[in-house]
PDB file of C-alpha atoms and ligand atoms in Angstrom:
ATOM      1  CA  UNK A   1     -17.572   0.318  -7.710  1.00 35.00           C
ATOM      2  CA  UNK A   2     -20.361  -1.345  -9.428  1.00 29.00           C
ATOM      3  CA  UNK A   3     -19.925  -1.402 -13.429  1.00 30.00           C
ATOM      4  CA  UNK A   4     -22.576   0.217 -14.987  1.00 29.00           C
ATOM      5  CA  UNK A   5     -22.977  -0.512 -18.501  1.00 30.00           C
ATOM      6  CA  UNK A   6     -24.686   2.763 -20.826  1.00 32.00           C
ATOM      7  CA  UNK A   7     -24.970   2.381 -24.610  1.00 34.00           C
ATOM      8  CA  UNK A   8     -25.538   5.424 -26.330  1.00 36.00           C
ATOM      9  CA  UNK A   9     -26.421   8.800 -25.433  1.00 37.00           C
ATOM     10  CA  UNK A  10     -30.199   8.204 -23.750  1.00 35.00           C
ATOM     11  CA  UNK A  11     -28.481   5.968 -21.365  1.00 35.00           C
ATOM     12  CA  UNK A  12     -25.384   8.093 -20.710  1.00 36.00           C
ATOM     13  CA  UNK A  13     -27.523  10.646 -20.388  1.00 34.00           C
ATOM     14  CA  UNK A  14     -29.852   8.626 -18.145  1.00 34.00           C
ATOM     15  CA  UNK A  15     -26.825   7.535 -15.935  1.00 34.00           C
ATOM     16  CA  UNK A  16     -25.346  11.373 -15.851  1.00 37.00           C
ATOM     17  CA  UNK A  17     -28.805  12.476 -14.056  1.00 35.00           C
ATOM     18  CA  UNK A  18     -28.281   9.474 -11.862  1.00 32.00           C
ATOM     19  CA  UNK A  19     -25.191  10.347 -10.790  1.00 36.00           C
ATOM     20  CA  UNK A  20     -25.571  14.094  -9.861  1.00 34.00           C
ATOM     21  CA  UNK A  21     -28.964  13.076  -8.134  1.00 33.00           C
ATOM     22  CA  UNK A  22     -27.038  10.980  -5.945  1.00 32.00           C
ATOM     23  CA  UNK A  23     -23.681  13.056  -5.207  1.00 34.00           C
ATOM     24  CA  UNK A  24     -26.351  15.299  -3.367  1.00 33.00           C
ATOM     25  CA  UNK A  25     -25.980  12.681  -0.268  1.00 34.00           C
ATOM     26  CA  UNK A  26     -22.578  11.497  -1.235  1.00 36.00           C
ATOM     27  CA  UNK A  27     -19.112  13.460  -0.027  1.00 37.00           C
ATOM     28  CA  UNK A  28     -15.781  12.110  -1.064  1.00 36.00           C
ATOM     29  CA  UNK A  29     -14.283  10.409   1.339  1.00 43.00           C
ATOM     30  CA  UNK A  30     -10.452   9.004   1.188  1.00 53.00           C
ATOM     31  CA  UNK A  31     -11.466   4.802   0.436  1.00 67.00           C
ATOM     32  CA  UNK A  32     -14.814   5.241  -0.630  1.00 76.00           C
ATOM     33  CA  UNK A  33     -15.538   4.311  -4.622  1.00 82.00           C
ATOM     34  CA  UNK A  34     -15.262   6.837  -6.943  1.00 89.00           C
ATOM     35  CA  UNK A  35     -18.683   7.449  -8.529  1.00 90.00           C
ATOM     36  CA  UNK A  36     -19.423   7.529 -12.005  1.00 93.00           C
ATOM     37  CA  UNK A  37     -20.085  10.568 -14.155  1.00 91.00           C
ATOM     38  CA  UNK A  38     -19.603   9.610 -17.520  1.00 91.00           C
ATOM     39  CA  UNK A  39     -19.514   5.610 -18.899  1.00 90.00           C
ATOM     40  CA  UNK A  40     -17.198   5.054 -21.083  1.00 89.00           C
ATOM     41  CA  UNK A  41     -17.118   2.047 -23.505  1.00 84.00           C
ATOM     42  CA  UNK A  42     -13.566   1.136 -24.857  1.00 79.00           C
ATOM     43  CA  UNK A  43     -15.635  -0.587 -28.020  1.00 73.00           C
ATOM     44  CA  UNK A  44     -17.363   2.367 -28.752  1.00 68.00           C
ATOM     45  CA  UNK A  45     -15.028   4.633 -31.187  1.00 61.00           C
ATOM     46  CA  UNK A  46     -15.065   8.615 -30.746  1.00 63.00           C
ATOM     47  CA  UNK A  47     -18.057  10.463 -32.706  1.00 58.00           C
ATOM     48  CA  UNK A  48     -16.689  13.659 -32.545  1.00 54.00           C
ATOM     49  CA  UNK A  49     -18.401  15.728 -34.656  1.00 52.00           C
ATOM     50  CA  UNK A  50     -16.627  18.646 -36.040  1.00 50.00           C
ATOM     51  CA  UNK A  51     -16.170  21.772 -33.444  1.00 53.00           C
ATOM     52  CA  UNK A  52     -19.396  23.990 -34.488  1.00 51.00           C
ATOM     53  CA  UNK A  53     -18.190  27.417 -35.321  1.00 53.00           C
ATOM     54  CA  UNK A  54     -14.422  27.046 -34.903  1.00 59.00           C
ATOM     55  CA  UNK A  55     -12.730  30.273 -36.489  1.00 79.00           C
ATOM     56  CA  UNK A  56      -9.823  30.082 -38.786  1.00 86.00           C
ATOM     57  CA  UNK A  57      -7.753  31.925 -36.097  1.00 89.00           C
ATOM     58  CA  UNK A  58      -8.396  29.434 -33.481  1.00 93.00           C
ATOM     59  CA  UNK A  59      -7.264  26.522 -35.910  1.00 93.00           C
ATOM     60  CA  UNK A  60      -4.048  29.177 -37.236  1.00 94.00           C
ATOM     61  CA  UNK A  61      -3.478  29.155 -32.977  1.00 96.00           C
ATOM     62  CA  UNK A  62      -3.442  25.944 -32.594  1.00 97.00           C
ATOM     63  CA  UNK A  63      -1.098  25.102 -35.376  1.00 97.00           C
ATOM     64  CA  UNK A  64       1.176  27.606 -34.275  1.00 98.00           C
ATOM     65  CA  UNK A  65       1.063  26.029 -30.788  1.00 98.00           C
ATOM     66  CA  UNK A  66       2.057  22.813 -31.937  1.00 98.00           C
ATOM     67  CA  UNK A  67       5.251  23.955 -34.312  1.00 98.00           C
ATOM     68  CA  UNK A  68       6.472  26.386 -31.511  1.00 98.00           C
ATOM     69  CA  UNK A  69       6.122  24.794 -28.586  1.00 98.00           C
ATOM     70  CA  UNK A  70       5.892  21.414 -28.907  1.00 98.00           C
ATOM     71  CA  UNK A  71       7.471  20.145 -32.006  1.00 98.00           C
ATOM     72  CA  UNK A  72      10.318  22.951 -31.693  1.00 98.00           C
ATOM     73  CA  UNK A  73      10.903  21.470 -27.821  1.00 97.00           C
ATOM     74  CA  UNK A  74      11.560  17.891 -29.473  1.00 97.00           C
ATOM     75  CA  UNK A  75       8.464  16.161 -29.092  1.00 98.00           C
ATOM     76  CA  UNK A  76       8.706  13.436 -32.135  1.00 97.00           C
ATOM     77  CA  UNK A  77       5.733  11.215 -32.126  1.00 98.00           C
ATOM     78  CA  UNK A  78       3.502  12.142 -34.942  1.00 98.00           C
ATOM     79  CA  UNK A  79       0.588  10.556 -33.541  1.00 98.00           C
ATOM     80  CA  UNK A  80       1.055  13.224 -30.698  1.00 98.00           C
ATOM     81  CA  UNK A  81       1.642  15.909 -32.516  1.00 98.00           C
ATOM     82  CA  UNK A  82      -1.369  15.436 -35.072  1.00 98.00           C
ATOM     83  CA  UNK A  83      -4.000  14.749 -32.017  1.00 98.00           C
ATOM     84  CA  UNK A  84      -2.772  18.097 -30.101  1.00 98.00           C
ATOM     85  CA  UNK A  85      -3.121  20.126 -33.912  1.00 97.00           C
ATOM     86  CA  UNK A  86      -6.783  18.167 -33.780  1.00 96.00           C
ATOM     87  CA  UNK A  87      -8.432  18.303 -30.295  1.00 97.00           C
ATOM     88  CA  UNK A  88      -9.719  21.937 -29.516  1.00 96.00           C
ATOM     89  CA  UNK A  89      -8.236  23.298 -26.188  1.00 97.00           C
ATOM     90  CA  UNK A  90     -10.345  26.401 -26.470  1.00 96.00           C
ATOM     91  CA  UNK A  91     -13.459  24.229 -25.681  1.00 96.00           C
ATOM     92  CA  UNK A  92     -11.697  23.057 -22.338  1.00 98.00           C
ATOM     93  CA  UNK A  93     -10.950  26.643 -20.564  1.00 97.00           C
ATOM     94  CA  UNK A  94     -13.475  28.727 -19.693  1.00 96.00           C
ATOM     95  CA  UNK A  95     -14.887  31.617 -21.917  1.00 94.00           C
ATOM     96  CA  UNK A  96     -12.813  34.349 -20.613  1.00 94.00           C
ATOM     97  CA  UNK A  97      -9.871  32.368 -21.181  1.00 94.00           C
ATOM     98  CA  UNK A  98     -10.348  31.407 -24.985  1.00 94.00           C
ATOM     99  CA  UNK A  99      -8.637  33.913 -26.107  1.00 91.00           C
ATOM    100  CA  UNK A 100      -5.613  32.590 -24.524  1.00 96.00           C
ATOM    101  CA  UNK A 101      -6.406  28.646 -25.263  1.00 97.00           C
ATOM    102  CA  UNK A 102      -3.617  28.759 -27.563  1.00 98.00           C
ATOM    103  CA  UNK A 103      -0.659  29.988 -25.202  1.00 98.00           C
ATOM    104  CA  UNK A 104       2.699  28.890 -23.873  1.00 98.00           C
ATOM    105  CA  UNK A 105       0.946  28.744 -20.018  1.00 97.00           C
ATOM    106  CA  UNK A 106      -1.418  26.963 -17.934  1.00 96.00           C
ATOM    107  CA  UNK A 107      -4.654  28.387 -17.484  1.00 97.00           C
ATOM    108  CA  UNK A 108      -7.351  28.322 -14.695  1.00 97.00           C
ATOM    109  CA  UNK A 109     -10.487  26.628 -14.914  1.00 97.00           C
ATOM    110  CA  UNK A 110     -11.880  27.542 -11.253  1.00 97.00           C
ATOM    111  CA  UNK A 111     -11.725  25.915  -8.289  1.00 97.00           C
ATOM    112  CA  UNK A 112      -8.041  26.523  -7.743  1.00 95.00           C
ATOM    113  CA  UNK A 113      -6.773  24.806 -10.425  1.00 97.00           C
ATOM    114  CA  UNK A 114      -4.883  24.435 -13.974  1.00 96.00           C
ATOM    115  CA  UNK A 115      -5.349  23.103 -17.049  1.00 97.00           C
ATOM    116  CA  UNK A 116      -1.789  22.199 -17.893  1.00 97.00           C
ATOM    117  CA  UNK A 117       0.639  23.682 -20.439  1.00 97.00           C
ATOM    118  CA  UNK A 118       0.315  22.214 -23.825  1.00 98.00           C
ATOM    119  CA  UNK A 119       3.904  21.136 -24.124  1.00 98.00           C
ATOM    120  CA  UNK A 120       3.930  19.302 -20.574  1.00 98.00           C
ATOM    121  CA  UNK A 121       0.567  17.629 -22.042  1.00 98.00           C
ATOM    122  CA  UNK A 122       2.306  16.543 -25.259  1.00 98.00           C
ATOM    123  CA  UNK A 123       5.007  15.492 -23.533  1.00 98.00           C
ATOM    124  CA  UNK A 124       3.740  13.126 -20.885  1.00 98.00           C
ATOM    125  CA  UNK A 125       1.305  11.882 -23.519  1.00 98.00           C
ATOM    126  CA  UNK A 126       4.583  10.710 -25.593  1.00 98.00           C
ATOM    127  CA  UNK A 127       6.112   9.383 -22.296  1.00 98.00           C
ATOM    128  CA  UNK A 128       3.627   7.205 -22.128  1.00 98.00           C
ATOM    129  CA  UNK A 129       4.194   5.246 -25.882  1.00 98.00           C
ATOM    130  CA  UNK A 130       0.444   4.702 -26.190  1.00 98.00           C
ATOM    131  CA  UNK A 131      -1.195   1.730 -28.334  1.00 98.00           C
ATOM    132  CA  UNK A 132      -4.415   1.538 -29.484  1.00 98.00           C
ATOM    133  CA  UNK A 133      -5.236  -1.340 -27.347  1.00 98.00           C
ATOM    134  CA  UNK A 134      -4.138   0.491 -24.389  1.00 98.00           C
ATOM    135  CA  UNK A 135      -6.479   0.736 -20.906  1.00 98.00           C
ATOM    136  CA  UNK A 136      -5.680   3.796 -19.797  1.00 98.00           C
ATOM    137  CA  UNK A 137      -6.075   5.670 -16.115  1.00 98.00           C
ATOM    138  CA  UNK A 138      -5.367   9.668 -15.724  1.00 98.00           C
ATOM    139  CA  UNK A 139      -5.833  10.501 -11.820  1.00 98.00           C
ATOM    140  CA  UNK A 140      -6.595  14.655 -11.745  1.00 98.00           C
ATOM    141  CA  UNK A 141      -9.407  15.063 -14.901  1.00 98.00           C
ATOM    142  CA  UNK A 142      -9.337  18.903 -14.471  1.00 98.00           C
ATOM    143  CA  UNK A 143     -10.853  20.267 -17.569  1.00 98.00           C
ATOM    144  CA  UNK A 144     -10.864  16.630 -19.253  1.00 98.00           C
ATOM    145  CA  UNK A 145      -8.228  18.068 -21.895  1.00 98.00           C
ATOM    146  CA  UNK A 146      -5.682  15.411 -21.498  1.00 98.00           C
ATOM    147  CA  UNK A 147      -8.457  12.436 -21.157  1.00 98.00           C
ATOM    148  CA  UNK A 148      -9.160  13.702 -24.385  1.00 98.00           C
ATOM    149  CA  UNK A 149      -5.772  13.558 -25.638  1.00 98.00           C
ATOM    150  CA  UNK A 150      -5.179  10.138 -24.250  1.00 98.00           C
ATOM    151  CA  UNK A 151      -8.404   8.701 -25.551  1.00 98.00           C
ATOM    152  CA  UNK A 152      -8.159   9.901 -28.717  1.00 98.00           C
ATOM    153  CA  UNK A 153      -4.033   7.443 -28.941  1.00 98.00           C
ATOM    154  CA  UNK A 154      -5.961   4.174 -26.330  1.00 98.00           C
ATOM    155  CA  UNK A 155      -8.476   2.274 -26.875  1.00 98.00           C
ATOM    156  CA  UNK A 156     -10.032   4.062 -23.552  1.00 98.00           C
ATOM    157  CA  UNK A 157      -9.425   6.239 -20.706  1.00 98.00           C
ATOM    158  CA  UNK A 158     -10.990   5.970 -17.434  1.00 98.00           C
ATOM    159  CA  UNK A 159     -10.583   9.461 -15.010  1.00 98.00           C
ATOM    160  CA  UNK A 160     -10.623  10.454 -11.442  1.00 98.00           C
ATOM    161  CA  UNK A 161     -11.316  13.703 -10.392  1.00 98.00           C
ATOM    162  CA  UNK A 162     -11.350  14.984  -6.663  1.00 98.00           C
ATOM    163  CA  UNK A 163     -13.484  18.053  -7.490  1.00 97.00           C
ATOM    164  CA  UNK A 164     -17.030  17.455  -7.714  1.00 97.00           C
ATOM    165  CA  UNK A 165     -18.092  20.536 -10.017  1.00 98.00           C
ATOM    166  CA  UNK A 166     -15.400  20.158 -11.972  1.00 98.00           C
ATOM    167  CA  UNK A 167     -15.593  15.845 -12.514  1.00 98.00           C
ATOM    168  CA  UNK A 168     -19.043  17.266 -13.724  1.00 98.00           C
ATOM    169  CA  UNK A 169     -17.881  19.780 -16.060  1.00 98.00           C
ATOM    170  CA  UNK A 170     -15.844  17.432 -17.490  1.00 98.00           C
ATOM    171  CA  UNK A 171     -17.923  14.550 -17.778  1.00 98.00           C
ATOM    172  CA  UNK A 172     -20.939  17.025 -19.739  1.00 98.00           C
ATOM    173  CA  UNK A 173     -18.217  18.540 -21.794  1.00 98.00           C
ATOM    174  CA  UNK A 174     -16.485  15.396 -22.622  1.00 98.00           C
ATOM    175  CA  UNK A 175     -19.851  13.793 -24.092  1.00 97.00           C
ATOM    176  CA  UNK A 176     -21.265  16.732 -25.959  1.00 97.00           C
ATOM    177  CA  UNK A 177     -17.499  17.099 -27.358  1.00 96.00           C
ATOM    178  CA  UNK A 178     -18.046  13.220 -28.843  1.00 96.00           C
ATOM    179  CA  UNK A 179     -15.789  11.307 -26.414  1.00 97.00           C
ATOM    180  CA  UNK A 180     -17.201   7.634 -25.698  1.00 96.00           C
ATOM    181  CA  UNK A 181     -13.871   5.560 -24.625  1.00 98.00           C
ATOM    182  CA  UNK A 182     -13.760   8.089 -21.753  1.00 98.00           C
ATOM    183  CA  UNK A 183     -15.124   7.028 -18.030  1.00 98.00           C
ATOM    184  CA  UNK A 184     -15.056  10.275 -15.472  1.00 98.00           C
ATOM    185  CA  UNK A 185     -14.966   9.157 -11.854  1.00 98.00           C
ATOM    186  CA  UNK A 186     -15.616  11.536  -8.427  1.00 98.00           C
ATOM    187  CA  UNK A 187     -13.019  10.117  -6.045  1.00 97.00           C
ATOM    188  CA  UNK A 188      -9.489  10.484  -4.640  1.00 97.00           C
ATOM    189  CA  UNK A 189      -7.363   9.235  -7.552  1.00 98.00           C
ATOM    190  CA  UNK A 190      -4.535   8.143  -4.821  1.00 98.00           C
ATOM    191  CA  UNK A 191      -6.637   4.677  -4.186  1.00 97.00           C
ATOM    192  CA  UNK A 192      -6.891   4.526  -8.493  1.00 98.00           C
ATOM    193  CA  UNK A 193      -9.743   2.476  -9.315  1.00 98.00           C
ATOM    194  CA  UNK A 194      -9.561  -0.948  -8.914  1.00 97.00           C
ATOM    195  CA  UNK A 195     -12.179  -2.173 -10.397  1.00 96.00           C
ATOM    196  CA  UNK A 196     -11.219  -1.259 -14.039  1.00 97.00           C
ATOM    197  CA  UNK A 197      -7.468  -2.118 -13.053  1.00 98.00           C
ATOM    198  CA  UNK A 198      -5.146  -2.859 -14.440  1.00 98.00           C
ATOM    199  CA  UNK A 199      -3.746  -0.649 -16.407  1.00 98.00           C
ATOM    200  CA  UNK A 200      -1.289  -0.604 -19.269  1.00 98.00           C
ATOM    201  CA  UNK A 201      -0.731   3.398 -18.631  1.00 98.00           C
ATOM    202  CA  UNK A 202      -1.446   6.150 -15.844  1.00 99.00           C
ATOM    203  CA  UNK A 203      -0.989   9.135 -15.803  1.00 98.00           C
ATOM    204  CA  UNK A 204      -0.953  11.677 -12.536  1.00 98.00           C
ATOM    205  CA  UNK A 205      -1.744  15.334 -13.501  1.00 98.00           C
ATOM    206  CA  UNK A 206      -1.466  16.945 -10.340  1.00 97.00           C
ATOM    207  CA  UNK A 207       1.791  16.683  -7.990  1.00 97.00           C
ATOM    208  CA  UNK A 208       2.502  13.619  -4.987  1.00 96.00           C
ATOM    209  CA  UNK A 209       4.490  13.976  -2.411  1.00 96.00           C
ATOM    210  CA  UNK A 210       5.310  10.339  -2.964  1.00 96.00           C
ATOM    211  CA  UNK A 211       4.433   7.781  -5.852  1.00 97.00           C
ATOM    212  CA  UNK A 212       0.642   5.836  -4.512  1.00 98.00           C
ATOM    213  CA  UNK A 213       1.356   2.682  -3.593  1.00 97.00           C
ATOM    214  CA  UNK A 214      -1.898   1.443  -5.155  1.00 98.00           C
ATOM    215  CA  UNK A 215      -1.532   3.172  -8.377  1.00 98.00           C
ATOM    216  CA  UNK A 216       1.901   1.062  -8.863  1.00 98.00           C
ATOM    217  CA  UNK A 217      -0.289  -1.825  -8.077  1.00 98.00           C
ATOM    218  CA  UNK A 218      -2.603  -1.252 -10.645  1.00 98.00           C
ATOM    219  CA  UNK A 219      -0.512  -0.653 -13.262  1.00 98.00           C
ATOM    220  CA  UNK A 220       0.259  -3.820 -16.146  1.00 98.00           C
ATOM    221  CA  UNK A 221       3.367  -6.081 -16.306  1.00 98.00           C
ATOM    222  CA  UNK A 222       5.219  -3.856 -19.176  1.00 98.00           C
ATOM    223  CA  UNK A 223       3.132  -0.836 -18.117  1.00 98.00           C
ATOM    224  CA  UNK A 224       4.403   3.115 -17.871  1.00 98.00           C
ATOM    225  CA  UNK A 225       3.434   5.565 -15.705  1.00 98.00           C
ATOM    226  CA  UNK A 226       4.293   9.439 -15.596  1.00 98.00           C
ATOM    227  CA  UNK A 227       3.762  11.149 -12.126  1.00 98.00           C
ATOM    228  CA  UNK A 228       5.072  14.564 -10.608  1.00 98.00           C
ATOM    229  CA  UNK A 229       6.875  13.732  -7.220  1.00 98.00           C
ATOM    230  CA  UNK A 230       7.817  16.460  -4.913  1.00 96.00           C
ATOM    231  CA  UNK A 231       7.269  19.695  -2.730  1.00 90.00           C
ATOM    232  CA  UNK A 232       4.585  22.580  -3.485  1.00 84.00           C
ATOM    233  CA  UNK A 233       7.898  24.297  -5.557  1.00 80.00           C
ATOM    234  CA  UNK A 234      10.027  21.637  -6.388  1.00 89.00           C
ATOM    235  CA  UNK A 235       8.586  18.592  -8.605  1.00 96.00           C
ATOM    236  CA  UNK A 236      10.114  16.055 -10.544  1.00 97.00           C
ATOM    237  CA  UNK A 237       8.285  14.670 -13.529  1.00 98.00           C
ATOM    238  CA  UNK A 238       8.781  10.633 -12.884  1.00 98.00           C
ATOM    239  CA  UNK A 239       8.518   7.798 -15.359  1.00 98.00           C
ATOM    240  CA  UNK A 240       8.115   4.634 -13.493  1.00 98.00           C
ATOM    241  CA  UNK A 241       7.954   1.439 -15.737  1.00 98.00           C
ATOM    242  CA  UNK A 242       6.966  -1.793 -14.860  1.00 98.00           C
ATOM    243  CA  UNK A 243       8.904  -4.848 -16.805  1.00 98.00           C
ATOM    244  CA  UNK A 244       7.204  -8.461 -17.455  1.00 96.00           C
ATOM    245  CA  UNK A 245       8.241  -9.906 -14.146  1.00 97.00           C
ATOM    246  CA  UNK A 246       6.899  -6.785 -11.973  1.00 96.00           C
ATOM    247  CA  UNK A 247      10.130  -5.036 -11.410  1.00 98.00           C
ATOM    248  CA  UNK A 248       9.933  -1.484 -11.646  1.00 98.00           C
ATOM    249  CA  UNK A 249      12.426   1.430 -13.270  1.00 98.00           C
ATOM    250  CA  UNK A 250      12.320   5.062 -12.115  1.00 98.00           C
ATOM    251  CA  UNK A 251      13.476   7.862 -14.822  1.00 98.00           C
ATOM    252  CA  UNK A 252      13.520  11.659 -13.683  1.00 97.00           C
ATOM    253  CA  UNK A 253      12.880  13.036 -16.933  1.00 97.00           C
ATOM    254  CA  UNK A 254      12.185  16.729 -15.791  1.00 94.00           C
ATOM    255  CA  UNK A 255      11.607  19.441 -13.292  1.00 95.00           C
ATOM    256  CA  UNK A 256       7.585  20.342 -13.046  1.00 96.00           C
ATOM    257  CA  UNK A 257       5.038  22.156 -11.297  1.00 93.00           C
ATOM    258  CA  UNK A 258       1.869  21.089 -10.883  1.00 95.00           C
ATOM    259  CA  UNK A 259      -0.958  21.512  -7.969  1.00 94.00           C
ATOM    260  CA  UNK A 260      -0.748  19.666  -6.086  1.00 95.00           C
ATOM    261  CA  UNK A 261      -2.449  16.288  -5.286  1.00 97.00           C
ATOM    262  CA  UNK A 262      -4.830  16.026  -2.372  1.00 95.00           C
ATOM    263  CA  UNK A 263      -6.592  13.769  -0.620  1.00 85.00           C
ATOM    264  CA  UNK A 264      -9.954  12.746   0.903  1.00 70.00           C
ATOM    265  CA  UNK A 265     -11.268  14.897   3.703  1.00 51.00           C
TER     266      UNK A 265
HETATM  267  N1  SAH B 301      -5.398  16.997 -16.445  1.00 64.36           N
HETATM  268  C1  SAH B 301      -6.092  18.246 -16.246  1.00 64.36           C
HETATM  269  C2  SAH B 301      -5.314  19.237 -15.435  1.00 64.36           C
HETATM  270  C3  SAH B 301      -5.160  18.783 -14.065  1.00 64.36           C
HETATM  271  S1  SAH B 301      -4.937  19.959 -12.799  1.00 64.36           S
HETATM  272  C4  SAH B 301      -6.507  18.865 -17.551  1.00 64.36           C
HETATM  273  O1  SAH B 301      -6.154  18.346 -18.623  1.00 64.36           O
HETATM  274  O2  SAH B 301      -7.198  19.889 -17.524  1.00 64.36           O
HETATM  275  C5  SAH B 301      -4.942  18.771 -11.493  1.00 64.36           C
HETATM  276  C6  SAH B 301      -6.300  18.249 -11.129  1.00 64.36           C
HETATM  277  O3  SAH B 301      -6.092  17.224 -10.177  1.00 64.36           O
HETATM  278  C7  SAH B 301      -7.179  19.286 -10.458  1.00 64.36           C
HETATM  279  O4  SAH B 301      -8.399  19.362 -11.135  1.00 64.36           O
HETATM  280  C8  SAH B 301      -7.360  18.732  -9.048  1.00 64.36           C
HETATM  281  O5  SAH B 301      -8.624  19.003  -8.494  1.00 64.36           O
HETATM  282  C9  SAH B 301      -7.164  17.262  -9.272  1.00 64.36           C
HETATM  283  N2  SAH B 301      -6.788  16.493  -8.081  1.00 64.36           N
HETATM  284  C10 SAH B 301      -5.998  16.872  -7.047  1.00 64.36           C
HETATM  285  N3  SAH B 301      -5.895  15.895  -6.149  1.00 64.36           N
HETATM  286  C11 SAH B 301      -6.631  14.840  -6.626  1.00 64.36           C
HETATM  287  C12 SAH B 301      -6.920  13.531  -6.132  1.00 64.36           C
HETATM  288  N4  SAH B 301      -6.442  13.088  -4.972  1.00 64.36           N
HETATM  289  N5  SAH B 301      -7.703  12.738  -6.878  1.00 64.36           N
HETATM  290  C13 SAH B 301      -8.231  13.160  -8.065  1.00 64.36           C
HETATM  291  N6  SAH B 301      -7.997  14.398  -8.572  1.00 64.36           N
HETATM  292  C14 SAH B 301      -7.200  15.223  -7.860  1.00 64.36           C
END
């Protein structure tokens, strides 16, 4: 993947109509590059402006959502807790579903698929023990909720998403939300992507039947990554960490279910 370098919105803009022009002729396919929806730049810091029109009783929700179910389930970090009370969830689902932005569940956002459950977001955020410096790679963007998350604790997150509509959802909602340390590839997240590699955390959001060899590759000396392993029914959440001379530790924090991860046609 060539990097393409976009400052500002013209050129992000510029480079979005570029990219959908060309996925016309383009189909994912299991090696091939991931393309590029949305440039991110990790020295560019987030210009969010201030949700337009957010209701007291979304904001009361969203509170609530972090004492109950996140803090009250032991999540400790305060950095995690105050970016979950702060990034809007309702702008991530789809309209029918705002109502319910706020709840205890995963949600659908089309296409088959889930934005996860706050708490499992909050905690596999935490997992992770994000620094500000940190290069970050999510394989499984979804609705772009937990980039956002992630992006808002690293200094920037690139990605991959296997669903072209959504990848573009994402990427559109992601900029006009603010977010510019966030990169959205098209791909198959299994192969990561190497050219922004390595990377000091990743972060798999839908469930392997074994942990990608080249997404252990392409994580740092000292670096963590959180991955669901398992069957359609039975998933363990998995933190693998990688120590200074490459060794690598496996914890089973949890039993999970996620969709599952697929590949390349
Ligand atoms: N993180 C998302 C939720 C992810 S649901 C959010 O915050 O909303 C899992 C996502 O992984 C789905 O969108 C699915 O299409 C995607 N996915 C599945 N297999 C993939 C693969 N091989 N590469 C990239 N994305 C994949």
């Amino acid at each position: 993947m060539t990097a393409i370098r976009a400052n500002g919105r013209a050129a992000v803009t510029r480079l979005l109509a570029l990219a959908f022009a060309g996925a016309l002729a383009s189909q994912a396919f299991a090696a091939s590059p991931p393309e590029v929806l949305l440039q991110g730049e990790a020295s560019q810091r987030n210009t969010r402006r201030p949700a337009v029109d957010e209701d007291r009783r979304l904001r009361d929700d969203r509170a609530a959502m972090v004492r109950t179910q996140i803090a009250a389930r032991g999540i400790r970090n305060e950095a995690v807790l105050a970016i979950m009370d702060r990034v809007p969830r309702h702008e991530f689902v789809p309209t029918d579903q705002v109502r319910a932005a706020y709840q205890d569940a995963p949600l659908p956002i089309g296409h088959g698929q889930t934005i996860s459950q706050p708490y499992i977001v909050a905690y596999m955020t935490e997992m992770l023990r994000l620094e500000p410096r940190d290069h970050v790679l999510e394989i499984g963007t979804g609705s772009g909720y937990q980039a956002a998350i992630l992006a808002e604790l690293a200094k920037d997150v690139v990605t991959i998403e296997i669903i072209k509509p959504l990848a573009e959802d994402a990427a559109k909602r992601l900029e006009r939300l603010g977010y510019r340390n966030i990169t959205v590839l098209h791909g198959d997240g299994y192969f990561g992507s190497e050219s922004a590699a390595p990377y000091d955390a990743i972060v798999v959001t839908a469930a392997a039947t074994h942990v990608p060899p080249p997404l252990v590759a392409q994580l740092k000396p000292g670096g963590r990554m959180a991955i669901p392993v398992g069957e359609t029914w039975a998933q363990n959440l998995l933190l693998i960490e990688k120590d200074k001379d490459g060794k690598l530790t496996t914890r089973n924090l949890l039993p999970v279910r996620f969709v599952p991860l697929t590949r390349g046609r």
